[in-house]
Coordinates of N, CA and C and ligand atoms in Angstrom, one line a residue:
M37 N 48.6 -8.5 54.3 CA 49.4 -7.6 55.0 C 49.1 -6.2 54.3
N38 N 49.0 -5.3 55.4 CA 48.7 -3.9 54.7 C 50.0 -3.1 54.8
L39 N 50.3 -2.4 53.8 CA 51.5 -1.5 53.7 C 51.3 -0.1 53.9
F40 N 52.1 0.6 54.8 CA 52.0 2.1 54.8 C 53.3 2.6 54.8
I41 N 53.7 3.4 53.8 CA 54.9 4.0 53.7 C 54.6 5.5 54.2
L42 N 55.3 5.8 55.2 CA 55.1 7.1 55.8 C 56.4 7.6 56.4
N43 N 56.4 9.0 56.8 CA 57.5 9.3 57.3 C 57.6 9.0 58.8
E44 N 58.7 9.2 59.5 CA 59.0 8.7 60.9 C 58.0 9.2 61.9
K45 N 57.6 10.5 61.7 CA 56.8 11.1 62.6 C 55.3 10.6 62.4
E46 N 55.0 10.4 61.3 CA 53.7 9.8 60.9 C 53.4 8.4 61.3
I47 N 54.5 7.6 61.3 CA 54.6 6.3 61.7 C 54.4 6.3 63.2
N48 N 55.1 7.0 63.9 CA 55.1 7.0 65.4 C 53.7 7.4 66.0
E49 N 53.2 8.4 65.2 CA 51.9 9.0 65.8 C 50.7 8.0 65.4
K50 N 50.8 7.5 64.3 CA 49.6 6.6 63.9 C 49.6 5.3 64.7
I51 N 50.7 4.8 65.1 CA 50.9 3.4 65.8 C 50.5 3.8 67.4
A52 N 51.0 4.9 67.8 CA 50.7 5.2 69.3 C 49.1 5.6 69.4
R53 N 48.6 6.1 68.3 CA 47.1 6.5 68.4 C 46.4 5.2 68.3
E54 N 46.8 4.1 67.7 CA 46.0 2.9 67.6 C 46.4 2.3 69.0
I55 N 47.4 2.3 69.6 CA 47.6 1.6 70.9 C 46.8 2.4 72.0
L56 N 46.8 3.8 71.9 CA 46.0 4.5 72.9 C 44.5 4.2 72.8
D57 N 44.1 4.1 71.6 CA 42.7 3.9 71.4 C 42.3 2.5 72.0
L58 N 43.2 1.5 71.7 CA 42.8 0.2 72.4 C 42.8 0.3 73.9
V59 N 43.8 0.9 74.4 CA 43.8 1.2 75.9 C 42.6 1.8 76.4
K60 N 42.1 2.7 75.7 CA 40.8 3.4 76.1 C 39.6 2.4 76.0
D61 N 39.5 1.7 74.9 CA 38.4 0.9 74.8 C 38.5 -0.3 75.5
K62 N 39.7 -0.8 75.9 CA 40.0 -2.1 76.8 C 41.1 -1.9 77.6
P63 N 40.7 -1.2 78.8 CA 41.8 -0.9 79.8 C 42.7 -2.1 80.2
S64 N 42.1 -3.2 80.2 CA 42.9 -4.4 80.6 C 43.6 -5.2 79.5
C65 N 43.9 -4.4 78.4 CA 44.4 -5.1 77.1 C 45.8 -5.6 77.3
V66 N 46.3 -6.5 76.3 CA 47.5 -7.0 76.5 C 48.4 -6.6 75.4
L67 N 49.5 -6.1 75.6 CA 50.4 -5.4 74.5 C 51.8 -6.3 74.4
G68 N 52.0 -6.7 73.3 CA 53.3 -7.3 72.9 C 54.2 -6.1 72.4
L69 N 55.4 -6.0 73.2 CA 56.3 -5.0 72.8 C 57.7 -5.4 72.3
A70 N 58.3 -4.6 71.6 CA 59.5 -4.9 71.0 C 60.6 -3.8 71.4
T71 N 61.9 -4.1 71.3 CA 62.9 -3.3 71.5 C 63.6 -2.9 70.3
G72 N 64.8 -2.3 70.4 CA 65.6 -1.7 69.2 C 65.1 -0.5 68.9
S73 N 65.7 0.2 67.9 CA 65.4 1.6 67.6 C 64.1 1.9 67.0
S74 N 63.5 0.9 66.2 CA 62.3 1.1 65.5 C 61.2 1.5 66.2
P75 N 60.8 1.0 67.5 CA 59.7 1.4 68.2 C 59.9 2.6 69.1
L76 N 61.1 3.0 69.2 CA 61.5 4.2 70.1 C 60.5 5.3 70.1
G77 N 60.3 5.8 68.8 CA 59.5 6.9 68.6 C 57.9 6.7 69.0
V78 N 57.5 5.5 68.9 CA 56.2 5.2 69.2 C 56.2 5.2 70.8
Y79 N 57.1 4.8 71.5 CA 57.1 4.8 73.0 C 57.1 6.3 73.6
E80 N 57.9 7.1 72.9 CA 57.9 8.5 73.2 C 56.6 9.2 73.0
E81 N 56.0 8.9 71.9 CA 54.6 9.3 71.6 C 53.6 8.9 72.5
L82 N 53.7 7.5 73.0 CA 52.8 7.0 74.0 C 52.9 7.8 75.3
A83 N 54.3 8.1 75.8 CA 54.5 8.7 77.0 C 53.9 10.0 77.0
I84 N 54.1 10.8 75.9 CA 53.5 12.1 75.8 C 52.0 12.2 75.8
L85 N 51.4 11.4 74.9 CA 49.9 11.3 74.7 C 49.1 10.9 75.9
S86 N 49.8 9.8 76.5 CA 48.9 9.3 77.7 C 48.8 10.2 78.7
K87 N 49.9 11.1 78.9 CA 49.8 12.2 80.0 C 48.9 13.3 79.5
K88 N 49.0 13.6 78.3 CA 48.2 14.8 77.8 C 46.7 14.4 77.7
E89 N 46.4 13.2 77.5 CA 45.0 12.7 77.4 C 44.4 12.0 78.6
N90 N 45.4 12.0 79.5 CA 45.0 11.2 80.8 C 44.6 9.9 80.6
I91 N 45.3 9.0 79.7 CA 45.0 7.7 79.5 C 45.8 6.8 80.4
S92 N 45.2 6.0 81.2 CA 45.9 5.2 82.1 C 46.2 3.8 81.7
F93 N 47.6 3.4 82.0 CA 48.0 2.0 81.5 C 48.0 1.1 82.8
K94 N 47.2 1.5 84.0 CA 47.4 0.9 85.2 C 46.8 -0.6 85.1
D95 N 45.9 -0.8 84.2 CA 45.5 -2.3 84.1 C 46.0 -3.1 82.8
V96 N 46.8 -2.4 82.1 CA 47.4 -3.0 80.8 C 48.5 -4.0 81.3
T97 N 48.5 -5.1 80.5 CA 49.7 -6.1 80.8 C 50.6 -6.0 79.5
T98 N 51.8 -6.1 79.7 CA 52.8 -6.2 78.5 C 53.7 -7.4 78.5
F99 N 54.0 -7.8 77.3 CA 54.9 -8.9 77.2 C 56.1 -8.6 76.2
N100 N 57.2 -8.5 76.5 CA 58.1 -8.2 75.5 C 58.6 -9.4 74.9
L101 N 59.1 -9.3 73.7 CA 59.5 -10.3 72.7 C 60.7 -11.2 73.2
D102 N 61.7 -10.5 73.7 CA 63.1 -11.2 73.9 C 63.9 -10.5 74.8
E103 N 65.1 -11.3 75.1 CA 66.0 -10.7 76.0 C 67.3 -11.3 75.6
Y104 N 68.5 -10.7 75.8 CA 69.8 -11.5 75.8 C 70.0 -12.4 77.0
V105 N 70.4 -13.6 76.5 CA 71.1 -14.6 77.6 C 72.2 -14.1 78.3
G106 N 72.2 -14.0 79.6 CA 73.5 -13.7 80.2 C 73.5 -12.2 80.8
L107 N 72.5 -11.3 80.4 CA 72.4 -10.0 80.8 C 71.5 -9.8 82.1
N108 N 72.0 -9.4 83.0 CA 71.1 -9.0 84.2 C 70.2 -7.9 83.8
P109 N 68.9 -7.9 84.5 CA 68.0 -6.8 84.1 C 68.5 -5.5 84.3
S110 N 69.5 -5.2 85.2 CA 70.2 -4.0 85.5 C 71.1 -3.5 84.5
H111 N 71.6 -4.5 83.6 CA 72.6 -4.2 82.6 C 72.1 -3.1 81.6
N112 N 72.7 -2.2 81.3 CA 72.2 -1.0 80.4 C 71.9 -1.5 78.9
Q113 N 72.4 -2.6 78.6 CA 71.9 -3.0 77.1 C 70.9 -4.2 77.3
S114 N 70.5 -4.5 78.6 CA 69.4 -5.6 78.6 C 68.1 -5.0 78.1
Y115 N 67.3 -5.8 77.6 CA 66.0 -5.3 77.0 C 65.1 -4.9 78.2
R116 N 65.2 -5.5 79.4 CA 64.3 -5.1 80.6 C 64.8 -3.7 80.9
Y117 N 66.0 -3.4 80.8 CA 66.6 -2.1 81.2 C 65.9 -1.0 80.1
F118 N 66.1 -1.4 78.9 CA 65.6 -0.6 77.7 C 64.2 -0.2 78.1
M119 N 63.3 -1.2 78.3 CA 61.8 -0.9 78.5 C 61.5 0.0 79.6
N120 N 62.2 -0.3 80.8 CA 62.0 0.5 81.8 C 62.4 2.0 81.6
D121 N 63.4 2.1 80.9 CA 64.1 3.5 80.7 C 63.1 4.2 79.7
K122 N 62.8 3.5 78.4 CA 62.2 4.2 77.4 C 60.6 4.2 77.5
L123 N 60.0 3.3 78.3 CA 58.6 3.3 78.2 C 58.1 3.3 79.7
F124 N 58.3 2.2 80.4 CA 57.6 2.0 81.6 C 57.6 3.1 82.7
S125 N 58.8 3.6 82.7 CA 59.0 4.7 83.8 C 58.4 6.1 83.3
H126 N 57.8 6.1 82.0 CA 57.2 7.3 81.6 C 55.7 7.1 81.5
I127 N 55.1 6.0 81.9 CA 53.5 5.8 81.9 C 53.3 5.3 83.3
D128 N 52.0 5.3 83.6 CA 51.6 4.7 84.9 C 51.4 3.2 85.1
I129 N 52.1 2.4 84.2 CA 51.8 0.9 84.3 C 52.5 0.5 85.6
P130 N 51.9 -0.4 86.5 CA 52.6 -1.0 87.4 C 53.6 -2.0 87.0
I131 N 54.8 -1.9 87.5 CA 55.9 -2.8 86.9 C 55.7 -4.2 86.9
Q132 N 54.8 -4.7 87.9 CA 54.5 -6.1 87.9 C 53.7 -6.6 86.8
N133 N 53.1 -5.5 86.1 CA 52.2 -6.0 84.9 C 53.1 -6.1 83.7
T134 N 54.3 -5.8 83.8 CA 55.2 -5.9 82.6 C 56.1 -7.1 82.6
N135 N 56.2 -7.9 81.6 CA 56.9 -9.0 81.5 C 58.0 -8.9 80.3
V136 N 59.3 -9.3 80.7 CA 60.2 -9.4 79.8 C 60.9 -10.8 80.0
P137 N 61.3 -11.8 78.9 CA 61.8 -12.9 79.4 C 63.1 -12.8 80.1
D138 N 63.4 -13.7 81.0 CA 64.4 -13.6 82.0 C 65.6 -14.3 81.2
G139 N 66.7 -13.2 81.1 CA 67.9 -13.7 80.5 C 68.8 -14.4 81.4
I140 N 68.6 -14.5 82.6 CA 69.6 -15.2 83.5 C 68.9 -16.6 83.8
N141 N 67.6 -16.5 84.4 CA 66.9 -17.7 84.8 C 66.0 -18.1 83.7
Y142 N 66.5 -18.4 82.5 CA 65.7 -18.5 81.3 C 64.7 -19.7 81.1
Q143 N 65.1 -20.8 82.0 CA 64.4 -21.9 81.8 C 62.8 -21.8 82.2
D144 N 62.7 -20.8 83.3 CA 61.3 -20.5 83.6 C 60.5 -19.8 82.5
S145 N 61.3 -18.8 81.8 CA 60.6 -18.2 80.6 C 60.3 -19.2 79.5
M146 N 61.1 -20.2 79.3 CA 61.0 -21.1 78.3 C 59.7 -21.9 78.5
D147 N 59.6 -22.3 79.9 CA 58.5 -23.2 80.2 C 57.2 -22.5 80.3
Y148 N 57.2 -21.2 80.8 CA 55.9 -20.6 81.1 C 55.5 -19.3 80.4
Y149 N 56.4 -18.8 79.6 CA 56.1 -17.4 79.1 C 54.8 -17.4 78.1
D150 N 54.7 -18.5 77.4 CA 53.6 -18.6 76.5 C 52.3 -18.9 77.2
Q151 N 52.3 -19.6 78.3 CA 51.1 -20.1 79.2 C 50.8 -18.7 79.8
K152 N 51.7 -17.9 80.3 CA 51.3 -16.6 80.9 C 50.7 -15.7 80.0
I153 N 51.0 -15.8 78.8 CA 50.3 -14.8 77.7 C 49.0 -15.4 77.6
A154 N 48.9 -16.7 77.4 CA 47.5 -17.2 77.2 C 46.6 -17.0 78.4
L155 N 47.1 -17.0 79.6 CA 46.3 -16.9 80.8 C 45.7 -15.4 80.8
K156 N 46.5 -14.6 80.2 CA 46.0 -13.1 80.2 C 45.1 -12.9 78.9
G157 N 44.7 -13.9 78.2 CA 43.8 -13.8 77.2 C 44.5 -13.5 75.9
G158 N 45.7 -13.7 75.7 CA 46.5 -13.4 74.4 C 46.9 -11.9 74.1
I159 N 47.7 -11.9 73.2 CA 48.2 -10.4 72.9 C 47.2 -9.7 72.0
D160 N 46.8 -8.5 72.3 CA 45.8 -7.8 71.5 C 46.6 -7.1 70.4
I161 N 47.6 -6.4 70.6 CA 48.6 -5.9 69.7 C 50.0 -6.1 69.8
Q162 N 50.8 -6.8 68.9 CA 52.0 -7.2 69.0 C 52.9 -6.2 68.2
L163 N 53.7 -5.4 68.7 CA 54.7 -4.5 67.9 C 55.9 -5.3 67.7
L164 N 56.3 -5.2 66.4 CA 57.6 -6.0 65.8 C 58.5 -5.0 65.1
G165 N 59.8 -5.1 65.3 CA 60.8 -4.6 64.4 C 61.1 -5.7 63.3
I166 N 62.2 -5.5 62.6 CA 62.7 -6.6 61.7 C 64.2 -6.4 61.6
G167 N 64.9 -7.5 61.7 CA 66.3 -7.5 61.6 C 66.6 -7.4 59.9
S168 N 67.9 -6.9 59.7 CA 68.3 -6.8 58.2 C 68.3 -8.2 57.6
N169 N 68.2 -9.3 58.4 CA 68.3 -10.6 57.8 C 66.9 -11.2 57.8
G170 N 65.9 -10.2 58.2 CA 64.5 -10.7 58.2 C 64.0 -11.4 59.5
H171 N 64.9 -11.3 60.5 CA 64.4 -12.0 61.7 C 63.4 -11.2 62.3
I172 N 62.4 -11.8 63.1 CA 61.5 -11.0 63.9 C 61.6 -11.5 65.4
A173 N 61.6 -10.6 66.4 CA 62.2 -10.9 67.8 C 63.6 -11.3 67.6
F174 N 63.9 -12.6 68.1 CA 65.2 -13.0 67.8 C 65.1 -14.4 67.0
N175 N 64.0 -14.5 66.3 CA 63.8 -15.8 65.5 C 64.6 -15.6 64.2
E176 N 65.8 -16.2 64.2 CA 66.7 -16.0 63.1 C 66.4 -17.0 61.9
P177 N 67.0 -16.7 60.6 CA 66.6 -17.5 59.5 C 66.7 -18.9 59.8
G178 N 65.7 -19.8 59.4 CA 65.9 -21.3 59.8 C 65.1 -21.7 60.9
T179 N 64.3 -20.8 61.7 CA 63.6 -21.1 62.9 C 62.3 -21.7 62.3
S180 N 61.8 -22.6 63.1 CA 60.7 -23.4 62.7 C 59.4 -22.5 63.1
C181 N 58.4 -22.6 62.1 CA 57.2 -21.9 62.2 C 56.4 -22.2 63.6
D182 N 56.7 -23.5 64.0 CA 55.9 -23.9 65.1 C 56.6 -23.5 66.6
S183 N 57.7 -22.7 66.5 CA 58.4 -22.4 67.7 C 57.7 -21.5 68.7
F184 N 57.8 -22.0 70.0 CA 57.3 -21.0 71.1 C 58.5 -20.5 71.8
T185 N 58.4 -19.9 72.9 CA 59.5 -19.1 73.5 C 60.8 -20.2 73.8
H186 N 61.8 -19.8 73.2 CA 63.0 -20.7 73.2 C 64.3 -19.8 73.3
V187 N 65.4 -20.6 73.4 CA 66.7 -19.8 73.5 C 67.4 -20.2 72.1
V188 N 68.0 -19.0 71.7 CA 68.6 -19.1 70.2 C 70.1 -18.7 70.3
D189 N 70.9 -19.3 69.3 CA 72.2 -18.7 69.0 C 71.9 -17.6 68.0
L190 N 72.4 -16.5 68.3 CA 72.3 -15.3 67.3 C 73.1 -15.3 66.1
K191 N 72.8 -15.0 65.1 CA 73.6 -15.1 63.7 C 74.5 -14.0 63.8
E192 N 75.7 -14.3 63.1 CA 76.7 -13.3 63.0 C 76.3 -11.8 62.6
S193 N 75.3 -11.9 61.6 CA 74.7 -10.6 61.0 C 74.0 -9.9 62.1
T194 N 73.3 -10.6 63.0 CA 72.5 -10.0 64.0 C 73.4 -9.4 65.1
I195 N 74.6 -10.1 65.4 CA 75.5 -9.7 66.4 C 76.3 -8.4 65.8
K196 N 76.5 -8.3 64.5 CA 77.1 -7.1 64.1 C 76.1 -6.0 64.0
D197 N 74.8 -6.3 63.8 CA 73.8 -5.1 63.6 C 73.7 -4.6 65.0
N198 N 73.8 -5.4 66.0 CA 73.4 -4.9 67.4 C 74.7 -4.4 68.1
A199 N 75.9 -4.6 67.5 CA 77.1 -4.3 68.2 C 77.1 -2.7 68.4
R200 N 76.2 -2.0 67.7 CA 76.2 -0.5 67.8 C 75.8 0.1 69.1
F201 N 75.2 -0.9 70.0 CA 74.7 -0.5 71.2 C 75.7 -0.9 72.3
F202 N 76.7 -1.6 71.8 CA 77.8 -2.2 72.9 C 78.9 -1.4 72.7
D203 N 79.9 -1.5 73.9 CA 81.3 -0.9 73.6 C 82.1 -1.5 72.5
S204 N 81.9 -2.9 72.4 CA 82.7 -3.6 71.5 C 81.8 -4.8 71.0
I205 N 82.1 -5.2 69.8 CA 81.3 -6.5 69.4 C 81.4 -7.6 70.2
N206 N 82.7 -7.7 71.0 CA 82.8 -8.8 71.8 C 81.9 -8.9 73.1
D207 N 81.4 -7.7 73.3 CA 80.4 -7.6 74.4 C 78.9 -8.0 74.1
V208 N 78.7 -8.2 72.7 CA 77.3 -8.6 72.3 C 77.1 -10.0 72.7
P209 N 76.0 -10.2 73.6 CA 75.8 -11.7 73.8 C 75.6 -12.5 72.6
R210 N 75.9 -13.9 72.6 CA 75.8 -14.8 71.5 C 74.5 -15.4 71.5
K211 N 73.7 -15.4 72.7 CA 72.5 -16.1 72.8 C 71.4 -15.3 73.1
A212 N 70.2 -15.6 72.9 CA 69.1 -14.8 73.5 C 67.9 -15.7 73.6
I213 N 67.0 -15.2 74.4 CA 65.6 -16.0 74.7 C 64.6 -15.2 73.9
T214 N 63.8 -15.9 73.1 CA 62.9 -15.1 72.3 C 61.6 -15.9 72.3
M215 N 60.4 -15.0 72.2 CA 59.1 -15.8 71.7 C 59.4 -16.3 70.5
G216 N 58.6 -17.4 70.2 CA 58.8 -18.1 68.8 C 57.9 -17.4 67.8
L217 N 58.1 -17.9 66.7 CA 57.3 -17.7 65.6 C 55.8 -18.0 65.8
A218 N 55.5 -19.1 66.3 CA 54.1 -19.6 66.7 C 53.5 -18.6 67.9
S219 N 54.5 -18.3 68.7 CA 53.9 -17.3 69.9 C 53.5 -16.0 69.3
I220 N 54.4 -15.5 68.2 CA 54.0 -14.2 67.6 C 52.7 -14.5 66.8
M221 N 52.6 -15.4 66.1 CA 51.4 -15.5 65.3 C 50.0 -15.5 66.0
Q222 N 50.2 -15.9 67.4 CA 48.9 -16.1 68.0 C 48.3 -14.7 68.5
A223 N 49.1 -13.5 68.2 CA 48.6 -12.1 68.6 C 47.4 -11.9 67.7
K224 N 46.4 -11.1 68.3 CA 45.3 -10.9 67.5 C 45.6 -9.9 66.3
K225 N 46.5 -8.8 66.6 CA 47.0 -7.9 65.5 C 48.5 -7.7 65.6
I226 N 49.1 -7.6 64.5 CA 50.6 -7.5 64.6 C 50.9 -6.2 63.8
I227 N 51.8 -5.3 64.3 CA 52.3 -4.2 63.8 C 53.7 -4.3 63.6
L228 N 54.2 -4.3 62.4 CA 55.7 -4.2 62.1 C 56.2 -2.9 61.7
I229 N 57.2 -2.5 62.3 CA 57.9 -1.2 61.8 C 59.3 -1.5 61.2
A230 N 59.6 -1.0 60.1 CA 60.7 -1.1 59.3 C 61.4 0.2 58.9
K231 N 62.5 0.8 59.5 CA 63.0 2.0 59.3 C 64.5 1.9 58.8
G232 N 64.8 2.7 57.8 CA 66.1 2.7 57.4 C 66.5 1.8 56.2
K233 N 67.6 2.2 55.5 CA 68.1 1.5 54.4 C 68.5 -0.1 54.6
N234 N 68.9 -0.3 55.7 CA 69.3 -1.7 56.0 C 68.3 -2.6 56.1
K235 N 66.9 -2.1 56.2 CA 65.9 -3.0 56.2 C 65.2 -3.1 54.7
A236 N 65.8 -2.6 53.7 CA 65.1 -2.5 52.4 C 65.0 -3.7 51.7
L237 N 66.1 -4.6 51.9 CA 66.2 -5.9 51.2 C 65.2 -6.9 51.8
A238 N 65.2 -6.8 53.1 CA 64.3 -7.8 53.9 C 62.7 -7.4 53.6
I239 N 62.5 -6.1 53.4 CA 61.1 -5.6 53.0 C 60.9 -6.1 51.6
R240 N 61.8 -5.9 50.8 CA 61.5 -6.2 49.4 C 61.3 -7.8 49.2
R241 N 62.0 -8.6 50.0 CA 61.9 -10.0 50.0 C 60.3 -10.4 50.6
L242 N 60.0 -9.6 51.6 CA 58.8 -9.8 52.3 C 57.5 -9.6 51.3
F243 N 57.7 -8.6 50.6 CA 56.4 -8.4 49.6 C 56.6 -9.0 48.3
T244 N 57.8 -9.6 48.0 CA 57.8 -10.1 46.7 C 58.1 -11.6 46.5
E245 N 58.4 -12.3 47.7 CA 58.7 -13.7 47.7 C 57.6 -14.4 48.6
G246 N 57.6 -15.7 48.5 CA 56.6 -16.5 49.3 C 57.1 -16.8 50.8
I247 N 56.5 -17.6 51.5 CA 56.9 -17.9 52.8 C 58.1 -18.9 52.9
D248 N 59.1 -18.5 53.6 CA 60.3 -19.2 53.6 C 61.0 -19.0 54.8
I249 N 61.5 -20.1 55.5 CA 62.2 -20.0 56.7 C 63.6 -19.1 56.6
S250 N 64.0 -18.9 55.3 CA 65.1 -18.1 55.3 C 64.9 -16.6 55.4
L251 N 63.5 -16.3 55.6 CA 63.0 -15.0 55.9 C 62.0 -15.1 57.0
P252 N 62.3 -15.1 58.2 CA 61.4 -15.4 59.3 C 60.2 -14.5 59.2
A253 N 60.3 -13.2 58.9 CA 59.2 -12.5 58.8 C 58.0 -12.9 57.8
S254 N 58.5 -13.7 56.8 CA 57.5 -14.0 55.9 C 56.4 -14.9 56.3
I255 N 56.6 -15.4 57.5 CA 55.5 -16.2 58.2 C 54.2 -15.3 58.6
L256 N 54.4 -14.0 58.4 CA 53.3 -13.0 58.7 C 52.3 -13.0 57.7
K257 N 52.7 -13.5 56.5 CA 51.8 -13.5 55.4 C 50.6 -14.5 55.6
K258 N 50.8 -15.3 56.6 CA 49.8 -16.3 57.0 C 48.7 -15.6 58.1
H259 N 49.0 -14.6 58.6 CA 48.3 -13.9 59.7 C 47.3 -13.0 58.9
D260 N 46.0 -12.9 59.4 CA 45.1 -12.0 58.7 C 44.8 -10.6 59.2
N261 N 45.7 -10.2 60.1 CA 45.7 -8.9 60.5 C 47.2 -8.2 60.9
V262 N 47.8 -7.9 59.8 CA 49.1 -7.4 59.9 C 49.3 -6.1 59.3
D263 N 49.8 -5.0 60.0 CA 50.1 -3.8 59.3 C 51.5 -3.6 59.3
I264 N 52.1 -3.2 58.1 CA 53.6 -2.9 58.1 C 53.8 -1.6 57.7
Y265 N 54.6 -0.9 58.7 CA 54.9 0.4 58.5 C 56.4 0.6 58.1
C266 N 56.6 1.2 56.9 CA 58.0 1.5 56.4 C 58.0 2.9 56.3
D267 N 59.3 3.3 56.5 CA 59.7 4.8 55.9 C 60.3 4.7 54.6
E268 N 60.5 5.7 53.9 CA 60.8 5.8 52.6 C 62.1 4.8 52.2
E269 N 63.0 4.9 53.2 CA 64.2 4.1 52.9 C 64.0 2.6 53.0
A270 N 63.1 2.3 54.0 CA 62.9 0.7 54.0 C 62.2 0.3 52.9
A271 N 61.3 1.2 52.4 CA 60.4 0.7 51.2 C 61.2 1.0 49.7
S272 N 62.4 1.4 49.9 CA 63.1 1.9 48.6 C 63.2 0.9 47.5
L273 N 63.2 -0.4 47.9 CA 63.5 -1.5 46.9 C 62.2 -2.1 46.4
L274 N 61.1 -1.4 46.8 CA 59.8 -2.2 46.4 C 59.4 -2.0 45.1
K275 N 59.5 -0.8 44.5 CA 59.3 -0.5 43.1 C 57.8 -0.9 42.7
G276 N 56.9 -0.8 43.7 CA 55.6 -0.9 43.3 C 55.2 -2.5 43.0
D277 N 56.2 -3.5 43.1 CA 55.8 -4.7 42.8 C 55.6 -5.6 44.2
R278 N 54.3 -5.6 44.6 CA 54.1 -6.2 45.8 C 53.2 -7.4 45.7
A279 N 53.5 -8.5 46.4 CA 52.8 -9.7 46.5 C 52.5 -10.1 47.9
C280 N 51.4 -9.5 48.5 CA 51.1 -9.7 50.0 C 50.5 -11.0 50.3
Ligands
GLP5 C1 66.9 -6.9 67.5 C2 65.7 -7.3 68.3 C3 64.5 -7.3 67.3 C4 64.5 -6.0 66.5 C5 65.8 -5.9 65.7 C6 65.9 -4.8 64.9 O1 67.6 -8.0 66.9 N1 65.7 -8.6 68.9 O2 63.3 -7.4 68.0 O3 63.3 -5.9 65.7 O4 66.9 -5.9 66.6 O5 66.2 -3.5 65.7 P1 66.2 -2.0 65.2 O6 64.8 -1.6 65.3 O7 67.2 -1.3 66.0 O8 66.7 -2.1 63.7

C-alpha cells in the first residue's frame, strides 16, 4: 500500500487527475465510486476539470459501492441521489451507464451486480472511503473476505457516524446493500481516502497491524495496487511506524 499524506486540496486534485488521465487513455473505462464526505472534493474537481479540458465521460461506466436498504433512489439521503447530485449531473455521463445497488429491489443487485461488473471487464479504479471502525463500503467488522454483493446489518457505530446526514438517528436505515470485500479486491487499482481525526485510529491500525476481519480495510494489504490518501488529521496517529 502506498501512503500519501497531503492536504485536502492536493488529495482532490491528485485523484481527480489520475481518474481523468484514465478516462483520456481508456474512454470506456470502468470506475468504482464511493459516497460519503471523503470523495466529495474529488467529484467537484472532476466536474470542473472535465469541462475545462473537454474530457468526455460518455463511454465510461460506473459502479457504486453501496446503498441503504429501504431508501428510494429519490430519497435525498439515498446514495443514488447523492451520486446524481454530486457528480453525474455535472459530467456528460449517460445515466444508464451509472450503476448503484438497488436499495428497494435488492435481490437483483445481490444476484447480478458482480456479474455486471465482470461483463464490463472489471473495475479499473475503485475509490473508497473508510469508516471510523475500519469498514469499507458497508463491509462491517467481521465480514468475510470472500464476500460479494450482499445485504448487511449496520453496526451501531456506523449508524451513529452517518446520523449527521439525517434529521434524526432514528431515520438512519439499519441495513444496507454493499459490494463485498471480494468484489472490491477484484478492482485493478484501489484508491482509499481518509480525512479527519475520527479516521486516525483506523488508519493507525491499517498501517501497524496485520490482516484481521475486525478491521475490514486491512484486506487491502493483499492487493498489489493500492494508494491510501490521508490528510494530516487522519494520519496523526501514525508516528512514522508503518508496516504496509
Ligand atoms: C459510509 C459509506 C462508506 C464511507 C463511509 C465514510 O458508511 N458506506 O462507503 O466510506 O461512510 O464516510 P465519510 O467519507 O463521510 O467519512
